[in-house]
Coordinates of C-alpha atoms and ligand atoms in Angstrom, one line a residue:
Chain C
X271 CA 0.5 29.6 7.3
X272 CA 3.0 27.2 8.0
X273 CA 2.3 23.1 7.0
X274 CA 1.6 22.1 11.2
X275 CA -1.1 24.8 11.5
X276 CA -2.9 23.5 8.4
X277 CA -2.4 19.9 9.7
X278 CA -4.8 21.3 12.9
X279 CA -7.0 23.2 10.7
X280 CA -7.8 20.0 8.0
X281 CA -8.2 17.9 11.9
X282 CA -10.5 20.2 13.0
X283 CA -13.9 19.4 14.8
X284 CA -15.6 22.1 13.4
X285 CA -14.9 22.2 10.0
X286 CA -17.7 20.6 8.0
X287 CA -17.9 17.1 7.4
X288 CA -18.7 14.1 4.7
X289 CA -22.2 14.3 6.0
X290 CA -22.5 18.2 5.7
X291 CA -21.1 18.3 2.4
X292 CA -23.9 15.2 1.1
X293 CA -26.7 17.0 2.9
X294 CA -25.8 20.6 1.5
X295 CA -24.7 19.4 -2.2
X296 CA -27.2 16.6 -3.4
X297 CA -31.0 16.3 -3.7
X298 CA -33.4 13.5 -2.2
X299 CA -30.1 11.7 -0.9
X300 CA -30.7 8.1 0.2
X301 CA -28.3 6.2 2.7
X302 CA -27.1 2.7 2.0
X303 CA -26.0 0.7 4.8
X304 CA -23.4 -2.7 5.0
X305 CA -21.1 -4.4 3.4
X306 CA -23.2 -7.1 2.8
X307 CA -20.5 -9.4 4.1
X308 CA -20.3 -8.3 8.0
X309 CA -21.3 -5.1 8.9
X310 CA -22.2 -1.9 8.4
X311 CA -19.1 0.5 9.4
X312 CA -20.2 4.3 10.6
X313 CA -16.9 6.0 9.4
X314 CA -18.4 5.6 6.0
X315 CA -21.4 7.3 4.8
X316 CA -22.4 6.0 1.3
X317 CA -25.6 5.9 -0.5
X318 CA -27.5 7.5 -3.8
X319 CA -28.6 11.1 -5.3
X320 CA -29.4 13.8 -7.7
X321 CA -26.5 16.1 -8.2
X322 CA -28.6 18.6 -10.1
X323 CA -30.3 16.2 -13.1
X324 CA -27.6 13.9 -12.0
X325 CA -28.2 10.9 -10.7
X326 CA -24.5 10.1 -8.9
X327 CA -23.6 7.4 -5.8
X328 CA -21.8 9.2 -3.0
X329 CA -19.0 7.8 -0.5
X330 CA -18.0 9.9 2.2
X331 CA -15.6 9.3 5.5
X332 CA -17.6 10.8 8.5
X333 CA -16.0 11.9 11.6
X334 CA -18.9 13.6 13.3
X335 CA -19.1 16.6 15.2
X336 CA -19.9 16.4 18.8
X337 CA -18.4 13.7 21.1
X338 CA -20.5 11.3 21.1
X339 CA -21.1 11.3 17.5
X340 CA -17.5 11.0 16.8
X341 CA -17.0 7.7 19.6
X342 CA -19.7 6.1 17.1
X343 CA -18.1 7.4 14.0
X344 CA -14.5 5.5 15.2
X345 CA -13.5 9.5 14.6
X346 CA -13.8 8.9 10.5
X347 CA -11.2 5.7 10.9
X348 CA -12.5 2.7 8.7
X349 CA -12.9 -0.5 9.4
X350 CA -12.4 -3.1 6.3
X351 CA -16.6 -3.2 6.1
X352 CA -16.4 0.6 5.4
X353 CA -13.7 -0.2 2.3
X354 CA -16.1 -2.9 1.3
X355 CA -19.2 -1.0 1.7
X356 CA -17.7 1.5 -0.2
X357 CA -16.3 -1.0 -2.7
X358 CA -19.8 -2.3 -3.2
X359 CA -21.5 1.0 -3.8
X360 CA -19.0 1.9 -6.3
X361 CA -19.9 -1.4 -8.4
X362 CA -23.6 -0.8 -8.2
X363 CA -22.8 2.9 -10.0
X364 CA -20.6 1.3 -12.1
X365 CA -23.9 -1.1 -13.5
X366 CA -26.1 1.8 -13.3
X367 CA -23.9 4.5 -15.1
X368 CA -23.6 6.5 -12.5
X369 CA -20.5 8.9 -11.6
X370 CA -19.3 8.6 -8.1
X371 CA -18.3 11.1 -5.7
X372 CA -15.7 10.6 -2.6
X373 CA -15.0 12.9 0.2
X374 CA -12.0 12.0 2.1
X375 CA -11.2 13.2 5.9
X376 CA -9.4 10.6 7.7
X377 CA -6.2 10.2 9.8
X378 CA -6.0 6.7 8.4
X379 CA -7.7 3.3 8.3
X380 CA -8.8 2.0 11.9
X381 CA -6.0 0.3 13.7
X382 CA -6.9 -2.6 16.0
X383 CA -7.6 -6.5 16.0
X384 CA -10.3 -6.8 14.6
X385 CA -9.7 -4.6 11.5
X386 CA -6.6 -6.8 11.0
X387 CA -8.5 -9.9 11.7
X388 CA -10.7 -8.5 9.1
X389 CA -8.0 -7.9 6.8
X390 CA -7.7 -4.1 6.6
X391 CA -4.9 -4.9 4.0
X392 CA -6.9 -6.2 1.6
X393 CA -9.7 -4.6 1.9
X394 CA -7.7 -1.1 0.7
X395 CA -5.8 -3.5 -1.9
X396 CA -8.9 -4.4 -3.4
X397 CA -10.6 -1.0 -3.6
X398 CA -7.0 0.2 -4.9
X399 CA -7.3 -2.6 -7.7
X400 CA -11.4 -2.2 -8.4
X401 CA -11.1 1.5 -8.2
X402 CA -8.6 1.6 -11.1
X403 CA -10.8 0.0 -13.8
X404 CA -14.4 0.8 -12.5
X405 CA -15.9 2.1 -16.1
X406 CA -17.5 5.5 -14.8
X407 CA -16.7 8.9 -13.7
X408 CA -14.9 9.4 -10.3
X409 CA -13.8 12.4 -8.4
X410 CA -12.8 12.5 -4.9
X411 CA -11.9 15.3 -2.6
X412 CA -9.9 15.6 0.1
X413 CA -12.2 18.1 3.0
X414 CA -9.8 17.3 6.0
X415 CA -7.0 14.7 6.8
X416 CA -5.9 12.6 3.7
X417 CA -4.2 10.3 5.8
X418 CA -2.0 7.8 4.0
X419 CA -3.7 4.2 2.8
X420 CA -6.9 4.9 4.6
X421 CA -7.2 7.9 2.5
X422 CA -5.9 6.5 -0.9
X423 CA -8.7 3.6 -0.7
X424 CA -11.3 6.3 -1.7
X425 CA -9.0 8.6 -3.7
X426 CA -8.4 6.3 -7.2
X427 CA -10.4 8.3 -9.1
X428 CA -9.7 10.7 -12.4
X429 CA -9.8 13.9 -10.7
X430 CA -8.7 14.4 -7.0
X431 CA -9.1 18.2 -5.3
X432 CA -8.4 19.1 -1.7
X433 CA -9.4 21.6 0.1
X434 CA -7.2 24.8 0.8
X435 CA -6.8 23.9 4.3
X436 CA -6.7 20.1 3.9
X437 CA -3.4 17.6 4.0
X438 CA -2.9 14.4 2.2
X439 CA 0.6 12.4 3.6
X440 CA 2.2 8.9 3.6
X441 CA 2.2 9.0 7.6
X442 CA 0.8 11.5 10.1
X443 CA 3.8 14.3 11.1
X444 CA 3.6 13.1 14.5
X445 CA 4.6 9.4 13.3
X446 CA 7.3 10.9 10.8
X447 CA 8.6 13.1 13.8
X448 CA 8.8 9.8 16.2
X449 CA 10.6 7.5 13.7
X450 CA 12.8 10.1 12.8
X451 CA 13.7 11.9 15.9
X452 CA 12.0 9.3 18.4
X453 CA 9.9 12.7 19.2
X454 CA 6.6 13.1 18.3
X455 CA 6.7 16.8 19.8
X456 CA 8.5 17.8 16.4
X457 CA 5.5 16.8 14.7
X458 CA 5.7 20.9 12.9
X459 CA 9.0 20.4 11.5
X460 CA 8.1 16.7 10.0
X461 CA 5.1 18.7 9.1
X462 CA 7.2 20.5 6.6
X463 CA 9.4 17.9 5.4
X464 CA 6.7 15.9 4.3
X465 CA 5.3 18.7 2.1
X466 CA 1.6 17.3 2.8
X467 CA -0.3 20.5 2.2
X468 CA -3.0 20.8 -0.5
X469 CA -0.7 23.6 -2.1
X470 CA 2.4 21.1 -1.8
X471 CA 0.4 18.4 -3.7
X472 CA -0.8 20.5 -6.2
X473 CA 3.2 21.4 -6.8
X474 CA 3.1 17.7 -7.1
X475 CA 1.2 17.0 -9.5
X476 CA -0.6 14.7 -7.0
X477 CA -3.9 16.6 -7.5
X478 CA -5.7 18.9 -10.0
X479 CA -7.2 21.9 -8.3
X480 CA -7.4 23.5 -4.3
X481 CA -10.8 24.3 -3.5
X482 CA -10.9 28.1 -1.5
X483 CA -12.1 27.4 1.6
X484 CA -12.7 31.3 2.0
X485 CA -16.4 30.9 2.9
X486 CA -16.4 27.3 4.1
X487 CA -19.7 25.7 5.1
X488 CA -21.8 29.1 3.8
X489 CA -24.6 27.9 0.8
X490 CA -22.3 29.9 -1.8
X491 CA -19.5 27.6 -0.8
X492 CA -21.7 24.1 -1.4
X493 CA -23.0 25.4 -4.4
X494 CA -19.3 26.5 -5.5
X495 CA -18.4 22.7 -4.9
X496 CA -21.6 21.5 -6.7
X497 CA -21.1 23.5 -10.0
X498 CA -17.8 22.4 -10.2
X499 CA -18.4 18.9 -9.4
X500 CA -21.0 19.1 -12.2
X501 CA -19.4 20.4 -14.7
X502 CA -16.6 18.4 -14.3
X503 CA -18.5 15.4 -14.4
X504 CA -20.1 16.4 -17.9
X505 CA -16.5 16.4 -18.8
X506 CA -15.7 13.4 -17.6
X507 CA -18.7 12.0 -19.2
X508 CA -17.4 12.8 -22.5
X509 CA -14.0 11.0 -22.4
X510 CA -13.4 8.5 -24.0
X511 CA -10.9 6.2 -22.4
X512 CA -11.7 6.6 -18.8
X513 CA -10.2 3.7 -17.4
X514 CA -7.2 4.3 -19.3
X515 CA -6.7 7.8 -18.5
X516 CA -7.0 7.2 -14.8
X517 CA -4.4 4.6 -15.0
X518 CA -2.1 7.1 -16.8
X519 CA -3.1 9.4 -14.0
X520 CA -1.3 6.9 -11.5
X521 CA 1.3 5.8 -13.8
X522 CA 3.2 8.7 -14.0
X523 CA 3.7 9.6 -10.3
X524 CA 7.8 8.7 -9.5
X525 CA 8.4 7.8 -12.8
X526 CA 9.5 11.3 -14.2
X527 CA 12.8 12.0 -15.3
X528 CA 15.8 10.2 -15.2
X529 CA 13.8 7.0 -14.0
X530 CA 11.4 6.9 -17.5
X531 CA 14.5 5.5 -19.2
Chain R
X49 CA 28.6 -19.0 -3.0
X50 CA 24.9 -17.3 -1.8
X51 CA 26.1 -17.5 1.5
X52 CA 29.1 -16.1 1.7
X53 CA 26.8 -12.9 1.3
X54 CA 25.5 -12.5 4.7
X55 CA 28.8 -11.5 5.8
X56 CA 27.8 -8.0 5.0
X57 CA 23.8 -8.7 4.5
X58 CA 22.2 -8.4 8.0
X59 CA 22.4 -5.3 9.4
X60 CA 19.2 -3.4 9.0
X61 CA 17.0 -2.0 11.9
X62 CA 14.9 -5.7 12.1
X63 CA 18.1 -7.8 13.0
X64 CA 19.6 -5.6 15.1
X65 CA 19.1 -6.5 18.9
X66 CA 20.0 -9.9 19.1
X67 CA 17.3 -11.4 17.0
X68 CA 19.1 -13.8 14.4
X69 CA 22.3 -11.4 14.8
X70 CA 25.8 -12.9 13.5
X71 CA 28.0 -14.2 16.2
X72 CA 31.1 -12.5 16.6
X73 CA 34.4 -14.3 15.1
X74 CA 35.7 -15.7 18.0
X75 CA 39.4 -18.0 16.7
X76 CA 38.5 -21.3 15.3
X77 CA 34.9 -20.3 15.0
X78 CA 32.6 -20.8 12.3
X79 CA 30.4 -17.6 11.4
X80 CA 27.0 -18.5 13.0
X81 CA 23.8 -17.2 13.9
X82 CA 21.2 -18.0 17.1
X83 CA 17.8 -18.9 16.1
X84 CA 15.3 -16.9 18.0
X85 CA 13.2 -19.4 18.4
X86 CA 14.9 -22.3 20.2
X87 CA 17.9 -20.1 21.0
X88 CA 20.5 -22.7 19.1
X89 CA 23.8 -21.5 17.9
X90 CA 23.7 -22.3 13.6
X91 CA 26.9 -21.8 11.6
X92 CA 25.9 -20.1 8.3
X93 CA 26.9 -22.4 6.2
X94 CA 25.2 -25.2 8.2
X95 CA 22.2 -22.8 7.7
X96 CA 22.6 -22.3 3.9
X97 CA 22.1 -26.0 3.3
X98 CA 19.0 -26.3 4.9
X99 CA 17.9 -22.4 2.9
X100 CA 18.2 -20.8 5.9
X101 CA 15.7 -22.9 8.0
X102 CA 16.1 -24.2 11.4
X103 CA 16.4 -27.3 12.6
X104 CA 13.3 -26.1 14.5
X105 CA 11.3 -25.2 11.7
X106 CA 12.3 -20.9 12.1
X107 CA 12.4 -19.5 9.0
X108 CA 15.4 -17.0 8.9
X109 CA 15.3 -13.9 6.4
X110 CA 16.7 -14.8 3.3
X111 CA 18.4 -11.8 0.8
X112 CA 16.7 -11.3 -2.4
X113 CA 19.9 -13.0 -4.7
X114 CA 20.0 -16.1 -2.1
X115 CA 15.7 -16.3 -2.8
X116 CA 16.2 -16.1 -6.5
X117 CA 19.3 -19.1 -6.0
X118 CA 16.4 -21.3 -4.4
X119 CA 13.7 -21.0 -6.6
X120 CA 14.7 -20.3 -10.1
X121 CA 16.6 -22.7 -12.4
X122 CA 19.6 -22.5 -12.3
X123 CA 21.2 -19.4 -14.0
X124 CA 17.8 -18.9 -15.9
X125 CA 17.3 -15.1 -13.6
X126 CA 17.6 -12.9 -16.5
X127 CA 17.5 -9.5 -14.7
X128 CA 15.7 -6.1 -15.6
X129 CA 14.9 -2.4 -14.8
X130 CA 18.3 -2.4 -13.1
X131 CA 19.1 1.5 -14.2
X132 CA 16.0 2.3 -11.9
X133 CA 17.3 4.1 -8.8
X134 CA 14.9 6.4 -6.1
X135 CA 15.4 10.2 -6.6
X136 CA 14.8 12.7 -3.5
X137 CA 11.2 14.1 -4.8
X138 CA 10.4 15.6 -1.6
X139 CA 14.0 16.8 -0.4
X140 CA 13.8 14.4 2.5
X141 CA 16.7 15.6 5.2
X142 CA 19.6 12.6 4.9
X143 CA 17.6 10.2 2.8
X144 CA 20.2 10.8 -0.3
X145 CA 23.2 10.1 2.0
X146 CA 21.4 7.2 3.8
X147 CA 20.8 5.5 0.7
X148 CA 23.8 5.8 -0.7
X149 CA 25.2 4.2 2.4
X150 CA 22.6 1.4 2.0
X151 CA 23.8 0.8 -1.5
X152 CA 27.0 0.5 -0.5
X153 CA 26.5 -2.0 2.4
X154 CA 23.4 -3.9 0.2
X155 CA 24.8 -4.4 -3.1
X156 CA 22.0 -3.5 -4.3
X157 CA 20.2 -0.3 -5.6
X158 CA 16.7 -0.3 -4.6
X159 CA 14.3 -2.4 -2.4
X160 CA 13.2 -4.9 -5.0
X161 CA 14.5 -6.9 -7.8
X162 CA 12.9 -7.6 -11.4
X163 CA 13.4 -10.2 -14.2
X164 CA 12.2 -13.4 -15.8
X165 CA 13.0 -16.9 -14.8
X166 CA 12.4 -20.3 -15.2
X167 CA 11.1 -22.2 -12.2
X168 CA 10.9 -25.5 -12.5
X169 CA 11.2 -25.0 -16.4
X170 CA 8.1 -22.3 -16.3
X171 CA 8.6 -19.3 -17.9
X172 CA 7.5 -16.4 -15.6
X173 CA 8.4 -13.0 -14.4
X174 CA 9.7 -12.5 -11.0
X175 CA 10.0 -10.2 -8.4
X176 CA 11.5 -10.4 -4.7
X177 CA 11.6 -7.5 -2.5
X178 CA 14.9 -6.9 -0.6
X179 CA 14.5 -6.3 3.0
X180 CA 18.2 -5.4 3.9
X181 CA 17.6 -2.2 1.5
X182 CA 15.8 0.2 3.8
X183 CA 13.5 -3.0 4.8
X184 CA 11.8 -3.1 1.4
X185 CA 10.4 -0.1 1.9
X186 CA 8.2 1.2 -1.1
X187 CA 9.3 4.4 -2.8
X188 CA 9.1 5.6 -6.5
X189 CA 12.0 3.2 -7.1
X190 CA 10.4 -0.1 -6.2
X191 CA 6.9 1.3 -7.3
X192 CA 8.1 1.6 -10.6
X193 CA 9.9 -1.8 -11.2
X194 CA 7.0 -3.9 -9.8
X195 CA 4.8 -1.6 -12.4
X196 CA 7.2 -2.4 -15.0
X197 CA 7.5 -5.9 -14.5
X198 CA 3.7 -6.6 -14.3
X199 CA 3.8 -4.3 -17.4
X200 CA 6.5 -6.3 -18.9
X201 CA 4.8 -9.7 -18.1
X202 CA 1.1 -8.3 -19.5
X203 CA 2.4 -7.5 -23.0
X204 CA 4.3 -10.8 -23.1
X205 CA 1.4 -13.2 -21.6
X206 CA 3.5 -14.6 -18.7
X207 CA 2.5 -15.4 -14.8
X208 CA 4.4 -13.2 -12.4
X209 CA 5.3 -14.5 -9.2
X210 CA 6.4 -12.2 -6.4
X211 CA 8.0 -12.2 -3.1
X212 CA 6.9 -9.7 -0.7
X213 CA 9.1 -8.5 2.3
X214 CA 8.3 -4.8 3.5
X215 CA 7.9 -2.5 6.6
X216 CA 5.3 -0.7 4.0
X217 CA 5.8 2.3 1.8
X218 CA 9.0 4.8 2.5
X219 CA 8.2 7.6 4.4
X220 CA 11.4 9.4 3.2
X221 CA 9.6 9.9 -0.1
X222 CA 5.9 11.2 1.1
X223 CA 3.3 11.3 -0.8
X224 CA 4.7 9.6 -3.7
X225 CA 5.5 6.6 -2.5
X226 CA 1.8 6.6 -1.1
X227 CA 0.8 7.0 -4.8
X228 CA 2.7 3.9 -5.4
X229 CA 0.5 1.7 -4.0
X230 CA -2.4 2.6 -6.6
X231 CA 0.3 2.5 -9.5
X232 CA 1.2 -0.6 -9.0
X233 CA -2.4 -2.0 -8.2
X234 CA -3.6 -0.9 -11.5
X235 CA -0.9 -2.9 -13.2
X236 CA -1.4 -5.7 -11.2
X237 CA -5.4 -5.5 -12.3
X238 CA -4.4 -5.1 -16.2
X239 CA -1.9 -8.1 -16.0
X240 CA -5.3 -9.8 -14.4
X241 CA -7.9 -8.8 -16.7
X242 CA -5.8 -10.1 -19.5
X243 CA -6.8 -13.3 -18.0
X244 CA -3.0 -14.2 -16.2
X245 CA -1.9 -15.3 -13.1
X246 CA -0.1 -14.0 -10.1
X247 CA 1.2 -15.6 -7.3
X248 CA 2.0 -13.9 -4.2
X249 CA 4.7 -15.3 -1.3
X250 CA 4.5 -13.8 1.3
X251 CA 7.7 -13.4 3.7
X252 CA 8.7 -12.1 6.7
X253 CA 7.2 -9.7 7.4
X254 CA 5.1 -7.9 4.9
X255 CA 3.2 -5.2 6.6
X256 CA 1.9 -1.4 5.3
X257 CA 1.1 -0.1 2.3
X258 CA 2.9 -3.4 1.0
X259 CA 0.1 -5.4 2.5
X260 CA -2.3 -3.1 1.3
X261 CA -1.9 -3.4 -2.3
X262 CA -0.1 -5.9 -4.4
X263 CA 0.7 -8.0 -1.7
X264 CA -2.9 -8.9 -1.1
X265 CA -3.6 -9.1 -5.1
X266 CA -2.3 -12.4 -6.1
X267 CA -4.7 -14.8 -7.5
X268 CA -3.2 -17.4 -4.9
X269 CA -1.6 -16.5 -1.7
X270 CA 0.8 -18.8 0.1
X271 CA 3.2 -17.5 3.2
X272 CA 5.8 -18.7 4.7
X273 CA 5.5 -20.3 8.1
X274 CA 6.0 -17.5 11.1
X275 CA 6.0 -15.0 8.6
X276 CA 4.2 -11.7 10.0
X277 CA 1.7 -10.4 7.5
X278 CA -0.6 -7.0 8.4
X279 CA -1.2 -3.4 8.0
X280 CA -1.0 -2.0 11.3
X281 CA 2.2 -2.4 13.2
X282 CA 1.7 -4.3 16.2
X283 CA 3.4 -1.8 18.6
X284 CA 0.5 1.1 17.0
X285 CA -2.4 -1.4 17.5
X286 CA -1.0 -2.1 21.1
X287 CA -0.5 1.5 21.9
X288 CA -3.9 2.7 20.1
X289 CA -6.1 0.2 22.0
X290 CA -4.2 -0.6 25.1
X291 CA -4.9 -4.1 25.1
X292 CA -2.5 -7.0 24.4
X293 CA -2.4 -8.6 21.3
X294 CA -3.7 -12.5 21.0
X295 CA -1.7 -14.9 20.9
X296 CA 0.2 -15.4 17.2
X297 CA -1.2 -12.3 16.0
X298 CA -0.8 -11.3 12.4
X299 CA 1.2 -14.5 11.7
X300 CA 0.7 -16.4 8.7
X301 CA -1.3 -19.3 10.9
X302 CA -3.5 -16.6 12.3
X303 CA -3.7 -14.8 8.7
X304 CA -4.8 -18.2 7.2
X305 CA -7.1 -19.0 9.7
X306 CA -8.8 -16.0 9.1
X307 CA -9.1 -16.2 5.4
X308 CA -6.7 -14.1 3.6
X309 CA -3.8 -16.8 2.9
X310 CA -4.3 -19.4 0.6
X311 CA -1.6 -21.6 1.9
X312 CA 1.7 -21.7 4.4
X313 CA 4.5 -23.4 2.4
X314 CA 7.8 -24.4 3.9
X315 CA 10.6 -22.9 2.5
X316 CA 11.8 -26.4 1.4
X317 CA 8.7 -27.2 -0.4
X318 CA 8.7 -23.7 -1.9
X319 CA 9.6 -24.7 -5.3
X320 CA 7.9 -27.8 -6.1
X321 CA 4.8 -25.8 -4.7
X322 CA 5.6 -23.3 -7.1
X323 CA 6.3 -24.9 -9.8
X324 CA 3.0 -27.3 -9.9
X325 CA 0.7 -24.1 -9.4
X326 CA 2.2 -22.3 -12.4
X327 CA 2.1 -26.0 -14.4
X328 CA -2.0 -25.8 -13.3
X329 CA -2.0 -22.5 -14.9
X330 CA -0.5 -23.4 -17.9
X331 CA -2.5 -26.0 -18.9
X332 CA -5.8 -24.1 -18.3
X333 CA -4.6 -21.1 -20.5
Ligands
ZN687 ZN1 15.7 -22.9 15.9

């Protein structure tokens, strides 16, 4: 399957979204709404659960399924009040010991006035700063469009998966293609040169494991997803050095080779 | 002489179309430049006294050797990380032979340079983004120095203060220059948590994935007047929402005003400013 296709496939309407995957995966989920600062932004979905036993805060980007619901959702593009939301939920399971769990499906972070007069720059700085040093487990996965800073501002975390048929890129194709060629219609071939597919990123060393999406949105698939996310977590529970791992993590990536001098 | 540098400086995509472009040599002609903003002819080295500011008050781009001239002590820039070039991690199609042309034309090897300084007799490290190399784009390249230097500056208890200038992070390098944002935000929150400071200039402009990490991280913030400072382009916002843009949008003024800019500093108060806010610090440590 060639990189454009996949790009289609992770943009997909009906492929299951942060709010399937939360319904389907944890028990007695609560949502938790606002930023506490301005508002509460719909392109994030964040609140509290059992993952088994496991008591764990969630974060997910929703894009929604049907028309309307995606108008409301800004189609899974945050605002600076999601980040924050998000930023503030992460915190509270940092005080209560819990792990935290990020989906990620967005084509980036919402692009307009007010999310600049909001300061949509610092509100992914911050998360990228926080997120770095938060003292507790945290995995995120890719389920769709990992698109660029927008995607990254939920991503900091010690273990990052995507999804087989999911992307994760520094700028859409069709932005790449129209910089490059000042043609947005060659969108497949930046596709490729951006090597943005899950198995790319693995190749990478960008992420740690592709999720099969063989039987996507089936209840052997969720519970696939929540096994591994709790065994994982039991792992990461154990480590010690968390904060300084994850660093690591990020620390090596473009500094291989003849740069580590 | 700094200034003699812009014979061969000024030639990236920003400057091109007539916006602070070089005069051609006519006979008998000083080299000159016309400021966009009150469209007066300024000969360079006219413009060099006054560090590249209008008699208007326009802030031209300044290169990253002529910023380090006007704001650290003299011959005190003691540079570092200089063997640190970007590599072709994603096989990009002409990136290798476009930077090599850049390097060429630049003088310089990457997007950013690193070291430590004395400003205003204050030891500190520095960094100042270049944006004549690929408009300070962020790849691996400049990832890694500004991770290094806050590194560097962390293990040896000193303030960094940084100059930012970027169209964001290098597309030409994918997801690994994306990946450079987090890098070099959790350096710049280990150099904080060991209790030091970092000052942020912003410059003209500073926009992307630039903005959107350690750009925005500096304990104090100041900009330069005029200076565009966002994440979204302006063109994407206009396109994506199909109205106009208000008036002064992403500027510094409007940036301050809505409460992510600490101050707006002219550049010929630049160092004294600098210099008293890393004196503050000092004495409090
Ligand atoms: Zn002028």
């Amino acid at each position: 399957m060639d990189a454009y296709t996949k790009v289609k496939l992770a943009r997909s309407s009906s492929r299951p979204t942060g709010a399937d995957y939360i319904k389907n995966i944890f028990r007695n989920f609560m949502e938790l709404h606002g930023d506490r600062r301005f508002a509460d932004d719909a392109a994030i979905v964040g609140g509290i659960g059992f993952l088994h036993d496991m008591p764990v805060t969630v974060v997910a980007i929703e894009k929604g399924h049907s028309a309307k619901e995606r108008m409301k959702r800004s189609f899974g593009a945050p605002n600076p009040e999601g980040y924050r939301k998000a930023l503030r939920l992460m915190k509270q399971a940092e005080k209560f010991r819990r792990p935290v769990i990020c989906f990620v499906d967005t084509s980036g972070a919402f692009c307009g006035v007010g999310a600049e007069e909001r300061g949509q720059g610092q509100a992914i700085a911050e998360n990228l700063m926080e997120m770095m040093t938060l003292d507790t487990p945290v995995i995120s996965i890719l389920i769709g469009e990992g698109g660029s800073g927008g995607a990254l501002a939920l991503s900091v975390a010690d273990r990052v998966w995507m999804l087989e048929n999911s992307v994760y890129s520094v700028i859409s194709p069709e932005g790449c293609a129209s910089i490059l060629w000042k043609d947005a219609k060659r969108a497949d071939e930046a596709a490729e040169t951006l090597k943005l597919t899950a198995q790319d990123s693995l190749a990478n060393g960008i992420i740690e494991d592709v999720i099969p999406e063989d039987d996507i949105g089936s209840k052997g698939y969720y519970r696939m997803i929540r096994e591994k996310l709790y065994s994982e977590i039991k792992i990461l529970k154990e480590e010690k050095d968390l904060t300084g791992k994850r660093y690591a993590r990020f620390r090596a990536f473009g500094s291989s080779g003849e740069e580590a001098k | 002489m700094a200034f003699l540098k812009f014979k061969h400086a000024p030639k990236n995509e920003l400057e091109k179309g007539g916006r602070g472009e070089i005069a051609p040599a006519e006979i008998n002609e000083q080299p000159s430049k016309t400021c966009p903003k009150c469209h007066k002819k300024i000969t360079l080295s006219a413009l060099w006294a006054r560090h590249n500011v209008c008699t208007c008050g326009y802030h031209f781009r300044m290169n990253s050797r002529e910023r380090i001239e006007l704001i650290c002590d003299k011959e005190s820039f003691r540079e570092m990380f200089t063997d640190i070039e970007s590599q072709d991690p994603i096989e990009f199609p002409g990136y290798i032979s476009k930077l090599e042309a850049i390097r060429a034309e630049s003088n310089e090897n990457e997007a950013v340079i690193c070291g430590t300084a004395q400003i205003g007799r204050q030891e500190c490290c520095v960094f100042v983004m270049e944006s004549y190399f690929m408009m300070g784009s962020m790849g691996t390249a400049v990832g890694e120095k500004i991770t290094r230097i806050f590194e560097y500056a962390t293990e040896n208890k000193l303030p960094v203060v940084g100059f930012t200038v970027s169209g964001g992070a290098r597309m030409q390098e994918g997801i690994l220059s994306l990946m450079q944002m987090a890098k070099t935000s959790g350096a710049v929150k280990r150099h904080s948590d060991a209790g030091l400071f970092y000052l942020t200039v912003l410059t003209n402009p500073t926009t992307g994935g630039v903005t959107a990490s350690f750009a925005m991280e500096g304990d104090i913030i100041i900009a330069e007047p005029g200076a565009t400072v966002g994440f979204a382009g302006k063109r994407v916002i206009e396109q994506t929402t199909g109205r106009s843009l208000p008036k002064g949008f992403q500027k510094s003024e409007f940036m301050r005003q809505h409460g992510f800019i600490d101050a707006i500093v002219d550049r010929s108060d630049l160092k004294a400013v600098i210099t008293n806010v890393l004196k503050i610090h000092k004495a409090g440590s």
